[in-house]
Short mmCIF file of N, CA and C and ligand atoms in Angstrom, two decimals:
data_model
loop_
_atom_site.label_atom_id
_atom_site.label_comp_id
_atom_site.label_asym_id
_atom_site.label_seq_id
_atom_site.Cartn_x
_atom_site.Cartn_y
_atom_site.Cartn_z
N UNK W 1 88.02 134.67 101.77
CA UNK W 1 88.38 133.27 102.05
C UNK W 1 87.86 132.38 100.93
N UNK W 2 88.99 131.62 100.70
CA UNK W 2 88.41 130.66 99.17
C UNK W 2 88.26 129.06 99.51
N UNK W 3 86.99 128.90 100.10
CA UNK W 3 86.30 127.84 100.56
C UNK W 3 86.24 126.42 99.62
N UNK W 4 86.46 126.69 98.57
CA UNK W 4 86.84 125.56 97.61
C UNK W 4 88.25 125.11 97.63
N UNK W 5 88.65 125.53 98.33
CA UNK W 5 90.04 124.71 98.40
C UNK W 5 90.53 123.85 99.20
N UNK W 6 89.71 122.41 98.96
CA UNK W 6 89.93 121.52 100.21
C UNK W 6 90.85 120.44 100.22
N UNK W 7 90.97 119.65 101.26
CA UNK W 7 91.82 118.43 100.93
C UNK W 7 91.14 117.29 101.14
N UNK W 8 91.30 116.12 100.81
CA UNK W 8 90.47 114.62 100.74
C UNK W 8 91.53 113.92 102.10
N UNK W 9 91.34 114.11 103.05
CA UNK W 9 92.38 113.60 103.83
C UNK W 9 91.73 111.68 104.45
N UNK W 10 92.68 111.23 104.18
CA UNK W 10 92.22 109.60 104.70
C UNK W 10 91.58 109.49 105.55
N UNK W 11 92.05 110.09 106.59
CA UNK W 11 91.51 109.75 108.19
C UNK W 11 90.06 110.90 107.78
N UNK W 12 89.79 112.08 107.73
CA UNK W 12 89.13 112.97 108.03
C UNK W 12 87.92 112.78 106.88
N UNK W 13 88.49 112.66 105.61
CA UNK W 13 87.42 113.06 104.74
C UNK W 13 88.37 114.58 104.23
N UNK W 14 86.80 115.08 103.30
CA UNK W 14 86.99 116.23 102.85
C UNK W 14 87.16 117.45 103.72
N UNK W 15 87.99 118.36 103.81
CA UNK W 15 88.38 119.00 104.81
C UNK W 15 89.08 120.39 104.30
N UNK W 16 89.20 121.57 105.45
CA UNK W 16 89.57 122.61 104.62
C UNK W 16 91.39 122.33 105.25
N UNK W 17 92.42 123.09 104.62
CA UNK W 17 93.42 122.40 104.77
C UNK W 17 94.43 123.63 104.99
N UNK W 18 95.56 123.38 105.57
CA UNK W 18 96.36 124.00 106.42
C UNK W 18 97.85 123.62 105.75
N UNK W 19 98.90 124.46 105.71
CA UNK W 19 99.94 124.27 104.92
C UNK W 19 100.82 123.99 106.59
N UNK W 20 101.45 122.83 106.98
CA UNK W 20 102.68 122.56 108.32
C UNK W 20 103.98 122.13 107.50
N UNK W 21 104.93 122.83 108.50
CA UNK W 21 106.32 122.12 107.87
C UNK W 21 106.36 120.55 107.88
N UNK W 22 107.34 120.02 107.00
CA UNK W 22 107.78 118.72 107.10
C UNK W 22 107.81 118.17 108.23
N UNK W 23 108.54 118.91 109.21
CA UNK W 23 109.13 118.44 110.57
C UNK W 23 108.07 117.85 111.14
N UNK W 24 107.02 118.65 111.22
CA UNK W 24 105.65 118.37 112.28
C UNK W 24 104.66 117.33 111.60
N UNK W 25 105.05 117.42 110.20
CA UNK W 25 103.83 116.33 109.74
C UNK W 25 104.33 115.16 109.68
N UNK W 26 106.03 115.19 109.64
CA UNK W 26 106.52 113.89 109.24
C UNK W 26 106.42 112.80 111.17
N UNK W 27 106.26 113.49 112.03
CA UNK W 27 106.67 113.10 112.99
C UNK W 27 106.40 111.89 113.44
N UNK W 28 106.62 111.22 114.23
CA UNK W 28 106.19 109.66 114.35
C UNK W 28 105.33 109.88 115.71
N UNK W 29 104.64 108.85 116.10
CA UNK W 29 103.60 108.87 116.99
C UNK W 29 104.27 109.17 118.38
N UNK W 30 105.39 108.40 118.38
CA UNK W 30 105.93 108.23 120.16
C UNK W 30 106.98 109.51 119.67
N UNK W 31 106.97 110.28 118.79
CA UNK W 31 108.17 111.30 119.46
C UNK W 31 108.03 112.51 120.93
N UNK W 32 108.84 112.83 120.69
CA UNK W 32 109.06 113.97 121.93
C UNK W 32 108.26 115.31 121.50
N UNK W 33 107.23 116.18 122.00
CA UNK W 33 106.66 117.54 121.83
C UNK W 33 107.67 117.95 121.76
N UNK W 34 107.68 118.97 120.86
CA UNK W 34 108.28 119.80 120.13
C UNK W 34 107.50 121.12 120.64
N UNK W 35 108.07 122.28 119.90
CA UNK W 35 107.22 123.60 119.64
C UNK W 35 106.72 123.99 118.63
N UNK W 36 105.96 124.68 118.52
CA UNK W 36 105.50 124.98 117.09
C UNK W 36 104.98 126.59 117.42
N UNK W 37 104.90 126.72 115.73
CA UNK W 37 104.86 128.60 115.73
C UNK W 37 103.43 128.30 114.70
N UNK W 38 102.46 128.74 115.21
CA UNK W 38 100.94 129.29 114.11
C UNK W 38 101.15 130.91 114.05
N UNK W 39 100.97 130.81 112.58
CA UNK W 39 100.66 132.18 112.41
C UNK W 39 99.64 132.99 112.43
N UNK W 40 98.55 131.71 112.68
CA UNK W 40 96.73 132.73 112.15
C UNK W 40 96.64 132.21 113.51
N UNK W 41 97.70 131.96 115.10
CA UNK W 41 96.58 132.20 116.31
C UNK W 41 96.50 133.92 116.69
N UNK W 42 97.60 134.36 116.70
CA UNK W 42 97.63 136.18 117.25
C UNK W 42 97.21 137.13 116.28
N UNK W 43 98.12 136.93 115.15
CA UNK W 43 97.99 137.92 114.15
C UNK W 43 97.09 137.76 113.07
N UNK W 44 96.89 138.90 112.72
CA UNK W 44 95.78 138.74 111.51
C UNK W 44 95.81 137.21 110.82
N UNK W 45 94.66 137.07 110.65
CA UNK W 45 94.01 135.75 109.85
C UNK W 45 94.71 135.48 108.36
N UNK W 46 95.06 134.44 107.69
CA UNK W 46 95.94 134.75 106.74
C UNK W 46 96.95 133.54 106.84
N UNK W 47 97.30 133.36 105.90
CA UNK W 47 98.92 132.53 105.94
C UNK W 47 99.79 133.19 105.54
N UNK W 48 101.09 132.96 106.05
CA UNK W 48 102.33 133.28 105.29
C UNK W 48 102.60 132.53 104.24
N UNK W 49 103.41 132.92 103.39
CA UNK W 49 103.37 132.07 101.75
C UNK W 49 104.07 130.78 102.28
N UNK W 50 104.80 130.54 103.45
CA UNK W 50 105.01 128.93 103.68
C UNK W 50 104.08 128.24 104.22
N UNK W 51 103.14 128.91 104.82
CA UNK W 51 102.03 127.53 105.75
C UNK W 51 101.85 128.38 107.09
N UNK W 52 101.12 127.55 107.17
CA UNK W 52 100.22 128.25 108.76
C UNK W 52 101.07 127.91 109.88
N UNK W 53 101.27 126.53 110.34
CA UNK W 53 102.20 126.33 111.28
C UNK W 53 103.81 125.54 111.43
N UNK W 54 104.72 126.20 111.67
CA UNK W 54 106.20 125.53 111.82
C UNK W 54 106.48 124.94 112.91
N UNK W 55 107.79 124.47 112.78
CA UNK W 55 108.33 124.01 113.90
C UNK W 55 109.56 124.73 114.41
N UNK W 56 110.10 124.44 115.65
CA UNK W 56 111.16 125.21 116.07
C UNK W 56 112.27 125.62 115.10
N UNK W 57 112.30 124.38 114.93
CA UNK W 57 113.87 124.30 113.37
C UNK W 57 113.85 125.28 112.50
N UNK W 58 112.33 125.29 112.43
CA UNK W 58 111.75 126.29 111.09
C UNK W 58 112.23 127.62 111.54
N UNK W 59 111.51 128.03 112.54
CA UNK W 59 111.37 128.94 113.72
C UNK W 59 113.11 129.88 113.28
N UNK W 60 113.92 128.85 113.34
CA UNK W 60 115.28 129.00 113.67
C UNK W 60 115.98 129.46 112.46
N UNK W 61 115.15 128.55 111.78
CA UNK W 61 116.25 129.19 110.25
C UNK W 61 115.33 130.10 109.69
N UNK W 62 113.82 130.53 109.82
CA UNK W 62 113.38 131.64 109.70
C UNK W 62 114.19 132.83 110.24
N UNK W 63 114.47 132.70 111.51
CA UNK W 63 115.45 133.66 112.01
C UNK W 63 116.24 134.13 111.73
N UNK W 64 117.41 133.00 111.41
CA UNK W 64 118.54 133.33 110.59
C UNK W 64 118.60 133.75 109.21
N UNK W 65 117.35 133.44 108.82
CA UNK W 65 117.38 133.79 107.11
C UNK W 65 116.92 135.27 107.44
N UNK W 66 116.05 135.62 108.20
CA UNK W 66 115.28 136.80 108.22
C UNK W 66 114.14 137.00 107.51
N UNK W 67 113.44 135.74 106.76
CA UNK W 67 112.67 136.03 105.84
C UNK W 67 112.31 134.64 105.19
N UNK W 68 111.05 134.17 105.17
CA UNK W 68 110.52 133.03 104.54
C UNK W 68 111.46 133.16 103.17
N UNK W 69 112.27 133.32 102.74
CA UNK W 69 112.94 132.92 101.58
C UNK W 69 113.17 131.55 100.57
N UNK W 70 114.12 131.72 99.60
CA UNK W 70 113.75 130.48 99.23
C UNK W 70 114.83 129.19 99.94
N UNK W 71 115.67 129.74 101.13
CA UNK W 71 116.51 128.54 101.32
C UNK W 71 115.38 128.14 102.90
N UNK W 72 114.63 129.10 103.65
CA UNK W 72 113.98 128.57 104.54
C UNK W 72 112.54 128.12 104.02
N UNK W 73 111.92 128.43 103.30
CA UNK W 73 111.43 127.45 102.38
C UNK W 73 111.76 125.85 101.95
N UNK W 74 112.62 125.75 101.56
CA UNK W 74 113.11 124.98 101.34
C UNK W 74 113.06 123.73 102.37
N UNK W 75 113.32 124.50 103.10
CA UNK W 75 113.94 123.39 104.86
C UNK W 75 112.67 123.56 105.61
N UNK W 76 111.74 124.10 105.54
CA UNK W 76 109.83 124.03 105.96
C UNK W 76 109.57 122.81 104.72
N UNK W 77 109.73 122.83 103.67
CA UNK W 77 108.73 122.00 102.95
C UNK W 77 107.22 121.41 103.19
N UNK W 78 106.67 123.03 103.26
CA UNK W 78 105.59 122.53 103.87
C UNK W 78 104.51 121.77 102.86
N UNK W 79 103.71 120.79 103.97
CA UNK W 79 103.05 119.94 103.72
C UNK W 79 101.34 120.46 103.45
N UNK W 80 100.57 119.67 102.95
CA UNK W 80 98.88 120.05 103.01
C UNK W 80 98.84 119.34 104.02
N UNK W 81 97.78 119.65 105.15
CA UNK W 81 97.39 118.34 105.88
C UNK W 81 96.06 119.22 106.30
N UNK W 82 94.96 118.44 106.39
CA UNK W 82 93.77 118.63 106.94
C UNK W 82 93.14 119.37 108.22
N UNK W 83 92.24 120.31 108.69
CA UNK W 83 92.67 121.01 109.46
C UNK W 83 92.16 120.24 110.24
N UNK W 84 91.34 119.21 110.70
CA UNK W 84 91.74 118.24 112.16
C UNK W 84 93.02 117.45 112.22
N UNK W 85 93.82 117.31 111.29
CA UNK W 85 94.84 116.57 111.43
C UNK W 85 96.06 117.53 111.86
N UNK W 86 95.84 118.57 111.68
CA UNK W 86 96.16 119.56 112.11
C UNK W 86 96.41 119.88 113.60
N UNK W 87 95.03 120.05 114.27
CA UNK W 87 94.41 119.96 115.49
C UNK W 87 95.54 118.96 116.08
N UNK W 88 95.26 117.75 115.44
CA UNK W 88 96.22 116.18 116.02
C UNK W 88 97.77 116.73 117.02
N UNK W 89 98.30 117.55 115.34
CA UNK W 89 99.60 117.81 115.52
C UNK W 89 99.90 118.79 116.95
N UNK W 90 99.26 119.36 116.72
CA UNK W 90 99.20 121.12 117.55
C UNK W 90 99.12 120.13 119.20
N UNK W 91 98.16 118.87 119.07
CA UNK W 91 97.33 118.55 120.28
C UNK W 91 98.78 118.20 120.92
N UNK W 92 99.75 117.42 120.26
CA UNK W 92 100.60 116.61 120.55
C UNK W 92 102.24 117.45 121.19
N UNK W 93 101.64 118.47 120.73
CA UNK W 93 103.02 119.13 120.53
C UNK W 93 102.96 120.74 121.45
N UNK W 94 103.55 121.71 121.68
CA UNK W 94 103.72 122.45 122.34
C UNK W 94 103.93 124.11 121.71
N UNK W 95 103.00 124.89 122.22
CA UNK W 95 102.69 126.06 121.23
C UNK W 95 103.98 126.66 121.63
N UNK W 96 104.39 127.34 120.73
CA UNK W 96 106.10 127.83 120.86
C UNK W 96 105.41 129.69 121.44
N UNK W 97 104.10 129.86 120.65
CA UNK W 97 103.64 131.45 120.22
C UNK W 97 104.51 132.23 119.64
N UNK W 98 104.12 133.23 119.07
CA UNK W 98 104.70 133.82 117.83
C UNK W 98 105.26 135.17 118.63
ZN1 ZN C 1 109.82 122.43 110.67
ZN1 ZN C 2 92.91 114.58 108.49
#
C-alpha cells in the first residue's frame, strides 16, 4: 500500500483518496439514491484500474462492454475524491454489492 498518495480535499483536509465514477461524485445534494458497486468491500483489497466505487450506469456498461475498457472507462470518468467524502457518497446512496 502506497501511503503517500493523498488528496488535499476542501472539506476534509489531507486524506487518503479513492477513485468514484463521475455519476456519484457529480451528484447534487437532493438527488434520488442510486446504487453503487465497491470493489475493495468483498473481494480482495485493491482497485480496479477505474476506481474503487461505480454507479449503476457504470455497473451497466461494464456489463455490456465486458471489461473496464477504454469506452467504459470513458463513461466512469472516474473522479479522486477523499475517502470521507467518499463515506458521504456511499452514506447517501445504496450499496448495489458486487
Ligand atoms: Zn457512474
Ligand atoms: Zn473530503
Amino acid at each position: 500500500m502506497d501511503n503517500s498518495e493523498k488528496v488535499d480535499c476542501c472539506k476534509h483536509g489531507l486524506m487518503d483518496y479513492a477513485l468514484v465514477c463521475q455519476h456519484l461524485v457529480n451528484q447534487s445534494t437532493d438527488h434520488h439514491p442510486i446504487e453503487y458497486f465497491d470493489a475493495d468491500d468483498e473481494n480482495e483489497p485493491g482497485r480496479s484500474e477505474v476506481g474503487n466505487v461505480w454507479c449503476k450506469s457504470c455497473d451497466d456498461m461494464l456489463l455490456s462492454q465486458g471489461d473496464w475498457n477504454e469506452v467504459a472507462a470513458a463513461f466512469a470518468a472516474p473522479k479522486i475524491v477523499c475517502v470521507a467524502c467518499l463515506k458521504e457518497i456511499k452514506a447517501r446512496n445504496i450499496n448495489g454489492k458486487l
